PDB file of C-alpha atoms in Angstrom:
ATOM      1  CA  GLU A   1      86.570  84.389  96.052  1.00  0.00           C
ATOM      2  CA  VAL A   2      89.101  86.759  97.530  1.00  0.00           C
ATOM      3  CA  GLN A   3      90.270  85.744 100.883  1.00  0.00           C
ATOM      4  CA  LEU A   4      92.715  87.144 103.384  1.00  0.00           C
ATOM      5  CA  VAL A   5      93.634  85.149 106.513  1.00  0.00           C
ATOM      6  CA  GLU A   6      95.769  86.599 109.233  1.00  0.00           C
ATOM      7  CA  SER A   7      97.643  84.490 111.681  1.00  0.00           C
ATOM      8  CA  GLY A   8     100.356  84.948 114.308  1.00  0.00           C
ATOM      9  CA  GLY A   9      98.556  86.906 116.978  1.00  0.00           C
ATOM     10  CA  ALA A  10      99.542  85.986 120.495  1.00  0.00           C
ATOM     11  CA  LEU A  11     100.127  87.305 123.998  1.00  0.00           C
ATOM     12  CA  VAL A  12     103.636  88.751 124.240  1.00  0.00           C
ATOM     13  CA  GLN A  13     105.436  90.697 126.939  1.00  0.00           C
ATOM     14  CA  THR A  14     106.373  94.295 126.698  1.00  0.00           C
ATOM     15  CA  GLY A  15     109.518  94.732 124.671  1.00  0.00           C
ATOM     16  CA  GLY A  16     108.961  91.424 122.839  1.00  0.00           C
ATOM     17  CA  SER A  17     108.670  90.579 119.155  1.00  0.00           C
ATOM     18  CA  LEU A  18     105.992  89.051 117.011  1.00  0.00           C
ATOM     19  CA  ARG A  19     105.480  88.243 113.380  1.00  0.00           C
ATOM     20  CA  LEU A  20     102.142  88.385 111.815  1.00  0.00           C
ATOM     21  CA  SER A  21     101.337  86.719 108.520  1.00  0.00           C
ATOM     22  CA  CYS A  22      98.403  87.300 106.102  1.00  0.00           C
ATOM     23  CA  THR A  23      97.790  84.569 103.430  1.00  0.00           C
ATOM     24  CA  ALA A  24      95.932  85.727 100.302  1.00  0.00           C
ATOM     25  CA  SER A  25      93.917  83.673  97.894  1.00  0.00           C
ATOM     26  CA  GLY A  26      91.419  84.187  95.049  1.00  0.00           C
ATOM     27  CA  PHE A  27      93.206  87.092  93.360  1.00  0.00           C
ATOM     28  CA  MET A  28      96.569  87.953  91.712  1.00  0.00           C
ATOM     29  CA  PHE A  29      98.316  88.977  94.984  1.00  0.00           C
ATOM     30  CA  SER A  30     101.470  90.217  93.203  1.00  0.00           C
ATOM     31  CA  THR A  31      99.605  93.044  91.536  1.00  0.00           C
ATOM     32  CA  TYR A  32      98.018  94.647  94.636  1.00  0.00           C
ATOM     33  CA  GLY A  33      99.335  96.918  97.324  1.00  0.00           C
ATOM     34  CA  MET A  34      98.570  95.707 100.857  1.00  0.00           C
ATOM     35  CA  ASN A  35      97.973  97.239 104.124  1.00  0.00           C
ATOM     36  CA  TRP A  36      97.939  96.534 107.904  1.00  0.00           C
ATOM     37  CA  VAL A  37      95.167  98.166 109.869  1.00  0.00           C
ATOM     38  CA  ARG A  38      94.740  97.645 113.672  1.00  0.00           C
ATOM     39  CA  GLN A  39      91.928  98.184 116.149  1.00  0.00           C
ATOM     40  CA  ALA A  40      92.476  98.381 119.895  1.00  0.00           C
ATOM     41  CA  PRO A  41      89.731  96.958 122.014  1.00  0.00           C
ATOM     42  CA  GLY A  42      86.718  99.214 121.925  1.00  0.00           C
ATOM     43  CA  LYS A  43      88.509 101.728 119.848  1.00  0.00           C
ATOM     44  CA  GLY A  44      88.582 102.897 116.265  1.00  0.00           C
ATOM     45  CA  LEU A  45      90.532 101.844 113.299  1.00  0.00           C
ATOM     46  CA  GLU A  46      94.170 102.775 112.842  1.00  0.00           C
ATOM     47  CA  TRP A  47      96.098 102.468 109.658  1.00  0.00           C
ATOM     48  CA  ILE A  48      99.716 101.366 110.310  1.00  0.00           C
ATOM     49  CA  SER A  49     101.400 100.369 107.142  1.00  0.00           C
ATOM     50  CA  TYR A  50     101.286  99.906 103.324  1.00  0.00           C
ATOM     51  CA  ILE A  51     103.494  98.104 100.935  1.00  0.00           C
ATOM     52  CA  SER A  52     103.197  98.335  97.109  1.00  0.00           C
ATOM     53  CA  SER A  53     102.864  95.296  94.986  1.00  0.00           C
ATOM     54  CA  SER A  54     106.582  95.052  94.245  1.00  0.00           C
ATOM     55  CA  SER A  55     107.637  96.195  97.740  1.00  0.00           C
ATOM     56  CA  THR A  56     109.241  99.278  96.205  1.00  0.00           C
ATOM     57  CA  THR A  57     107.000 101.708  98.175  1.00  0.00           C
ATOM     58  CA  ILE A  58     106.407 101.360 101.963  1.00  0.00           C
ATOM     59  CA  PHE A  59     104.724 103.649 104.502  1.00  0.00           C
ATOM     60  CA  TYR A  60     104.359 103.503 108.177  1.00  0.00           C
ATOM     61  CA  ALA A  61     102.303 105.423 110.697  1.00  0.00           C
ATOM     62  CA  ASP A  62     104.307 107.369 113.208  1.00  0.00           C
ATOM     63  CA  ALA A  63     103.138 105.039 116.055  1.00  0.00           C
ATOM     64  CA  VAL A  64     104.961 102.118 114.628  1.00  0.00           C
ATOM     65  CA  ARG A  65     107.709 103.593 112.417  1.00  0.00           C
ATOM     66  CA  GLY A  66     111.112 102.153 113.535  1.00  0.00           C
ATOM     67  CA  ARG A  67     109.559  99.258 115.405  1.00  0.00           C
ATOM     68  CA  PHE A  68     107.446  97.382 112.799  1.00  0.00           C
ATOM     69  CA  ILE A  69     108.594  96.187 109.420  1.00  0.00           C
ATOM     70  CA  ILE A  70     106.152  95.280 106.701  1.00  0.00           C
ATOM     71  CA  SER A  71     107.170  92.826 103.965  1.00  0.00           C
ATOM     72  CA  ARG A  72     105.721  90.364 101.400  1.00  0.00           C
ATOM     73  CA  ASP A  73     106.362  87.318  99.517  1.00  0.00           C
ATOM     74  CA  ASN A  74     104.538  87.274  96.262  1.00  0.00           C
ATOM     75  CA  ALA A  75     105.655  83.839  95.472  1.00  0.00           C
ATOM     76  CA  ARG A  76     103.859  82.638  98.596  1.00  0.00           C
ATOM     77  CA  ASN A  77     100.899  85.164  98.389  1.00  0.00           C
ATOM     78  CA  ALA A  78     101.832  86.231 101.870  1.00  0.00           C
ATOM     79  CA  LEU A  79     102.012  89.601 103.639  1.00  0.00           C
ATOM     80  CA  TYR A  80     104.031  90.056 106.919  1.00  0.00           C
ATOM     81  CA  LEU A  81     104.367  92.328 109.797  1.00  0.00           C
ATOM     82  CA  GLN A  82     107.340  92.066 111.986  1.00  0.00           C
ATOM     83  CA  MET A  83     106.592  93.706 115.324  1.00  0.00           C
ATOM     84  CA  ASN A  84     109.408  94.566 117.572  1.00  0.00           C
ATOM     85  CA  SER A  85     109.788  96.456 120.888  1.00  0.00           C
ATOM     86  CA  LEU A  86     106.146  95.869 121.597  1.00  0.00           C
ATOM     87  CA  ARG A  87     104.235  98.236 123.887  1.00  0.00           C
ATOM     88  CA  VAL A  88     101.025  97.882 125.954  1.00  0.00           C
ATOM     89  CA  GLU A  89      99.456 100.292 123.369  1.00  0.00           C
ATOM     90  CA  ASP A  90     100.020  97.862 120.540  1.00  0.00           C
ATOM     91  CA  THR A  91      97.364  95.569 121.915  1.00  0.00           C
ATOM     92  CA  ALA A  92      94.773  95.273 119.143  1.00  0.00           C
ATOM     93  CA  VAL A  93      93.239  93.237 116.506  1.00  0.00           C
ATOM     94  CA  TYR A  94      95.413  93.368 113.366  1.00  0.00           C
ATOM     95  CA  TYR A  95      93.837  93.345 110.003  1.00  0.00           C
ATOM     96  CA  CYS A  96      95.392  92.909 106.668  1.00  0.00           C
ATOM     97  CA  ALA A  97      93.470  94.667 103.815  1.00  0.00           C
ATOM     98  CA  ARG A  98      93.921  94.914 100.076  1.00  0.00           C
ATOM     99  CA  ASP A  99      94.336  98.127  98.387  1.00  0.00           C
ATOM    100  CA  THR A 100      92.415  98.508  95.098  1.00  0.00           C
ATOM    101  CA  GLY A 101      95.124 100.719  93.577  1.00  0.00           C
ATOM    102  CA  ARG A 102      92.467 102.590  91.817  1.00  0.00           C
ATOM    103  CA  ASP A 103      93.840 105.965  92.342  1.00  0.00           C
ATOM    104  CA  ARG A 104      97.366 107.072  92.992  1.00  0.00           C
ATOM    105  CA  ASN A 105      98.045 108.563  96.446  1.00  0.00           C
ATOM    106  CA  ASN A 106      94.942 107.130  97.934  1.00  0.00           C
ATOM    107  CA  ILE A 107      94.431 104.110 100.121  1.00  0.00           C
ATOM    108  CA  GLU A 108      91.149 102.256  99.264  1.00  0.00           C
ATOM    109  CA  LEU A 109      90.642  98.994 101.153  1.00  0.00           C
ATOM    110  CA  ASP A 110      88.254  96.669  99.331  1.00  0.00           C
ATOM    111  CA  TYR A 111      88.993  93.351 101.093  1.00  0.00           C
ATOM    112  CA  TRP A 112      89.848  92.667 104.746  1.00  0.00           C
ATOM    113  CA  GLY A 113      90.851  89.599 106.662  1.00  0.00           C
ATOM    114  CA  ARG A 114      89.032  88.816 109.907  1.00  0.00           C
ATOM    115  CA  GLY A 115      91.994  89.864 112.011  1.00  0.00           C
ATOM    116  CA  THR A 116      94.448  88.349 114.572  1.00  0.00           C
ATOM    117  CA  LEU A 117      94.734  89.499 118.139  1.00  0.00           C
ATOM    118  CA  VAL A 118      97.889  90.813 119.573  1.00  0.00           C
ATOM    119  CA  THR A 119      97.873  91.279 123.328  1.00  0.00           C
ATOM    120  CA  VAL A 120     100.682  93.136 125.209  1.00  0.00           C
ATOM    121  CA  PRO A 121      99.766  93.026 128.903  1.00  0.00           C
ATOM    122  CA  SER A 122     100.550  95.842 131.247  1.00  0.00           C
TER     123      SER A 122
ATOM    124  CA  GLN B   1      93.786 111.708 118.192  1.00  0.00           C
ATOM    125  CA  SER B   2      92.801 111.401 114.568  1.00  0.00           C
ATOM    126  CA  VAL B   3      93.329 114.284 112.063  1.00  0.00           C
ATOM    127  CA  LEU B   4      89.984 113.319 110.661  1.00  0.00           C
ATOM    128  CA  THR B   5      87.219 114.343 113.048  1.00  0.00           C
ATOM    129  CA  GLN B   6      83.953 112.521 113.162  1.00  0.00           C
ATOM    130  CA  PRO B   7      81.132 112.879 115.761  1.00  0.00           C
ATOM    131  CA  PRO B   8      81.252 109.840 118.134  1.00  0.00           C
ATOM    132  CA  SER B   9      77.589 109.103 117.748  1.00  0.00           C
ATOM    133  CA  ALA B  10      74.584 109.631 115.604  1.00  0.00           C
ATOM    134  CA  SER B  11      71.007 108.301 115.861  1.00  0.00           C
ATOM    135  CA  GLY B  12      67.793 108.056 113.879  1.00  0.00           C
ATOM    136  CA  THR B  13      64.468 106.285 113.555  1.00  0.00           C
ATOM    137  CA  PRO B  14      63.683 103.825 110.852  1.00  0.00           C
ATOM    138  CA  GLY B  15      62.755 105.497 107.584  1.00  0.00           C
ATOM    139  CA  GLN B  16      64.678 108.683 108.546  1.00  0.00           C
ATOM    140  CA  ARG B  17      67.522 110.243 106.577  1.00  0.00           C
ATOM    141  CA  ILE B  18      70.675 110.887 108.671  1.00  0.00           C
ATOM    142  CA  THR B  19      74.089 112.294 107.813  1.00  0.00           C
ATOM    143  CA  MET B  20      77.356 112.082 109.437  1.00  0.00           C
ATOM    144  CA  SER B  21      80.421 114.200 109.073  1.00  0.00           C
ATOM    145  CA  CYS B  22      83.996 113.911 108.576  1.00  0.00           C
ATOM    146  CA  SER B  23      86.090 116.977 109.051  1.00  0.00           C
ATOM    147  CA  GLY B  24      89.802 117.229 107.877  1.00  0.00           C
ATOM    148  CA  SER B  25      92.228 119.633 106.540  1.00  0.00           C
ATOM    149  CA  SER B  26      94.025 120.743 103.279  1.00  0.00           C
ATOM    150  CA  SER B  27      96.589 117.996 103.642  1.00  0.00           C
ATOM    151  CA  ASN B  28      93.970 115.161 103.476  1.00  0.00           C
ATOM    152  CA  ILE B  29      90.338 115.790 102.520  1.00  0.00           C
ATOM    153  CA  GLY B  30      91.132 119.024 100.923  1.00  0.00           C
ATOM    154  CA  ARG B  31      93.163 117.410  98.180  1.00  0.00           C
ATOM    155  CA  ASN B  32      92.486 113.755  98.182  1.00  0.00           C
ATOM    156  CA  TYR B  33      89.530 111.258  98.004  1.00  0.00           C
ATOM    157  CA  VAL B  34      87.361 110.314 100.962  1.00  0.00           C
ATOM    158  CA  TYR B  35      86.372 106.729 101.707  1.00  0.00           C
ATOM    159  CA  TRP B  36      83.808 105.322 104.048  1.00  0.00           C
ATOM    160  CA  TYR B  37      83.839 101.959 105.921  1.00  0.00           C
ATOM    161  CA  GLN B  38      81.057 100.317 107.817  1.00  0.00           C
ATOM    162  CA  GLN B  39      81.843  97.934 110.603  1.00  0.00           C
ATOM    163  CA  PHE B  40      79.589  95.703 112.712  1.00  0.00           C
ATOM    164  CA  PRO B  41      80.708  94.437 116.086  1.00  0.00           C
ATOM    165  CA  GLY B  42      83.166  91.742 115.885  1.00  0.00           C
ATOM    166  CA  THR B  43      83.581  91.920 112.165  1.00  0.00           C
ATOM    167  CA  ALA B  44      85.989  93.429 109.692  1.00  0.00           C
ATOM    168  CA  PRO B  45      85.271  96.802 108.130  1.00  0.00           C
ATOM    169  CA  LYS B  46      83.594  96.970 104.695  1.00  0.00           C
ATOM    170  CA  LEU B  47      84.199  99.584 102.130  1.00  0.00           C
ATOM    171  CA  ILE B  48      80.772 101.350 101.289  1.00  0.00           C
ATOM    172  CA  MET B  49      82.037 104.505  99.541  1.00  0.00           C
ATOM    173  CA  TYR B  50      84.939 105.399  97.470  1.00  0.00           C
ATOM    174  CA  ARG B  51      86.151 108.494  95.538  1.00  0.00           C
ATOM    175  CA  ASN B  52      83.939 110.706  97.793  1.00  0.00           C
ATOM    176  CA  ASN B  53      80.604 109.415  96.366  1.00  0.00           C
ATOM    177  CA  GLN B  54      80.857 106.267  94.588  1.00  0.00           C
ATOM    178  CA  ARG B  55      79.235 103.102  95.872  1.00  0.00           C
ATOM    179  CA  PRO B  56      80.899  99.686  95.402  1.00  0.00           C
ATOM    180  CA  SER B  57      78.811  96.975  93.842  1.00  0.00           C
ATOM    181  CA  GLY B  58      76.165  95.729  96.418  1.00  0.00           C
ATOM    182  CA  VAL B  59      75.949  98.878  98.510  1.00  0.00           C
ATOM    183  CA  PRO B  60      72.349 100.153  98.465  1.00  0.00           C
ATOM    184  CA  ASP B  61      71.803 103.405  96.976  1.00  0.00           C
ATOM    185  CA  ARG B  62      70.307 104.525 100.207  1.00  0.00           C
ATOM    186  CA  PHE B  63      73.931 105.317 101.085  1.00  0.00           C
ATOM    187  CA  SER B  64      75.458 108.474  99.512  1.00  0.00           C
ATOM    188  CA  GLY B  65      78.658 110.478 100.062  1.00  0.00           C
ATOM    189  CA  SER B  66      79.718 114.052  99.379  1.00  0.00           C
ATOM    190  CA  LYS B  67      82.783 116.229  99.808  1.00  0.00           C
ATOM    191  CA  SER B  68      83.186 120.026 100.089  1.00  0.00           C
ATOM    192  CA  GLY B  69      86.446 121.596 100.787  1.00  0.00           C
ATOM    193  CA  THR B  70      87.960 119.872 103.685  1.00  0.00           C
ATOM    194  CA  SER B  71      84.844 118.159 104.930  1.00  0.00           C
ATOM    195  CA  ALA B  72      82.881 115.115 103.824  1.00  0.00           C
ATOM    196  CA  SER B  73      79.552 113.573 104.726  1.00  0.00           C
ATOM    197  CA  LEU B  74      77.928 110.235 104.506  1.00  0.00           C
ATOM    198  CA  ALA B  75      74.183 110.138 104.207  1.00  0.00           C
ATOM    199  CA  ILE B  76      71.853 107.255 104.781  1.00  0.00           C
ATOM    200  CA  SER B  77      68.287 107.556 103.745  1.00  0.00           C
ATOM    201  CA  GLY B  78      65.440 105.275 104.535  1.00  0.00           C
ATOM    202  CA  LEU B  79      67.337 104.172 107.639  1.00  0.00           C
ATOM    203  CA  ARG B  80      66.982 100.502 108.563  1.00  0.00           C
ATOM    204  CA  SER B  81      67.805  98.721 111.791  1.00  0.00           C
ATOM    205  CA  GLU B  82      70.518  96.757 109.941  1.00  0.00           C
ATOM    206  CA  ASP B  83      72.426 100.034 109.373  1.00  0.00           C
ATOM    207  CA  GLU B  84      73.265 100.218 112.925  1.00  0.00           C
ATOM    208  CA  ALA B  85      77.071 100.005 112.927  1.00  0.00           C
ATOM    209  CA  ASP B  86      80.320 102.151 113.211  1.00  0.00           C
ATOM    210  CA  TYR B  87      81.103 104.206 110.264  1.00  0.00           C
ATOM    211  CA  TYR B  88      84.740 105.429 109.489  1.00  0.00           C
ATOM    212  CA  CYS B  89      85.922 107.950 107.025  1.00  0.00           C
ATOM    213  CA  SER B  90      89.375 107.799 105.561  1.00  0.00           C
ATOM    214  CA  ALA B  91      91.540 109.966 103.390  1.00  0.00           C
ATOM    215  CA  TRP B  92      95.157 109.957 102.292  1.00  0.00           C
ATOM    216  CA  ASP B  93      97.036 112.536 104.447  1.00  0.00           C
ATOM    217  CA  GLU B  94     100.108 114.129 102.929  1.00  0.00           C
ATOM    218  CA  SER B  95     101.729 115.139 106.142  1.00  0.00           C
ATOM    219  CA  LEU B  96     104.720 113.255 107.524  1.00  0.00           C
ATOM    220  CA  SER B  97     102.487 111.350 109.774  1.00  0.00           C
ATOM    221  CA  GLY B  98     101.897 108.655 107.229  1.00  0.00           C
ATOM    222  CA  PRO B  99      99.371 108.562 104.352  1.00  0.00           C
ATOM    223  CA  GLY B 100      96.652 106.322 105.715  1.00  0.00           C
ATOM    224  CA  MET B 101      94.196 108.058 107.964  1.00  0.00           C
ATOM    225  CA  PHE B 102      90.863 107.136 109.545  1.00  0.00           C
ATOM    226  CA  GLY B 103      88.473 109.228 111.415  1.00  0.00           C
ATOM    227  CA  GLY B 104      87.621 108.231 114.966  1.00  0.00           C
ATOM    228  CA  GLY B 105      84.435 106.708 113.867  1.00  0.00           C
ATOM    229  CA  THR B 106      80.728 107.408 114.402  1.00  0.00           C
ATOM    230  CA  LYS B 107      78.512 104.844 116.120  1.00  0.00           C
ATOM    231  CA  LEU B 108      75.172 104.906 114.489  1.00  0.00           C
ATOM    232  CA  THR B 109      72.160 103.823 116.528  1.00  0.00           C
ATOM    233  CA  VAL B 110      68.778 103.097 114.943  1.00  0.00           C
ATOM    234  CA  LEU B 111      66.175 103.849 117.582  1.00  0.00           C
TER     235      LEU B 111
END
């Protein structure tokens, strides 16, 4: 069974840093691209970053580029999101999600974790 | 403000057929596949449509998708109370803003 479990969410002050982790199981992690998607309270989904299976291709949304860093450790079946210079508007549930890789230049998310909450109080 | 535009709400009665739209541009829907996700309150999203009109295993055939030009639609026939959820469209955007894009979501209410 495919499982994705996020951790690391916390309450952090403006300007602070946080590292989220996503532990994968039930599939060959090293062969799939992975994504982070967030959802602010009461708001819609916002894609924020993608990393290819071998970490050679990385994309960021404008809202986090230069502040967040996505990475992965295939030996540990783990995905990470280093979040720096946090802002109030970064408050959200952060989901990791697997990309099927079915089609080039498309992001298709077939498995999602339950999410971890990051709160940056005003 | 998302580059994919969805109506914020839709509603229907049990048994009815409803459609919800997703409007984009030539940099996203116009040249790439559209995906649809269903999300119930407090839970993670679930993929319910890929490659514009393909259903993953386990998704009822009451759900169907279509795409024309720079717009896409999700239709649900034989509406059921358990279909009440938020629905998001998604498409790769080839602008500099980053490839992953979601619409703002449509909240479906079954009356």
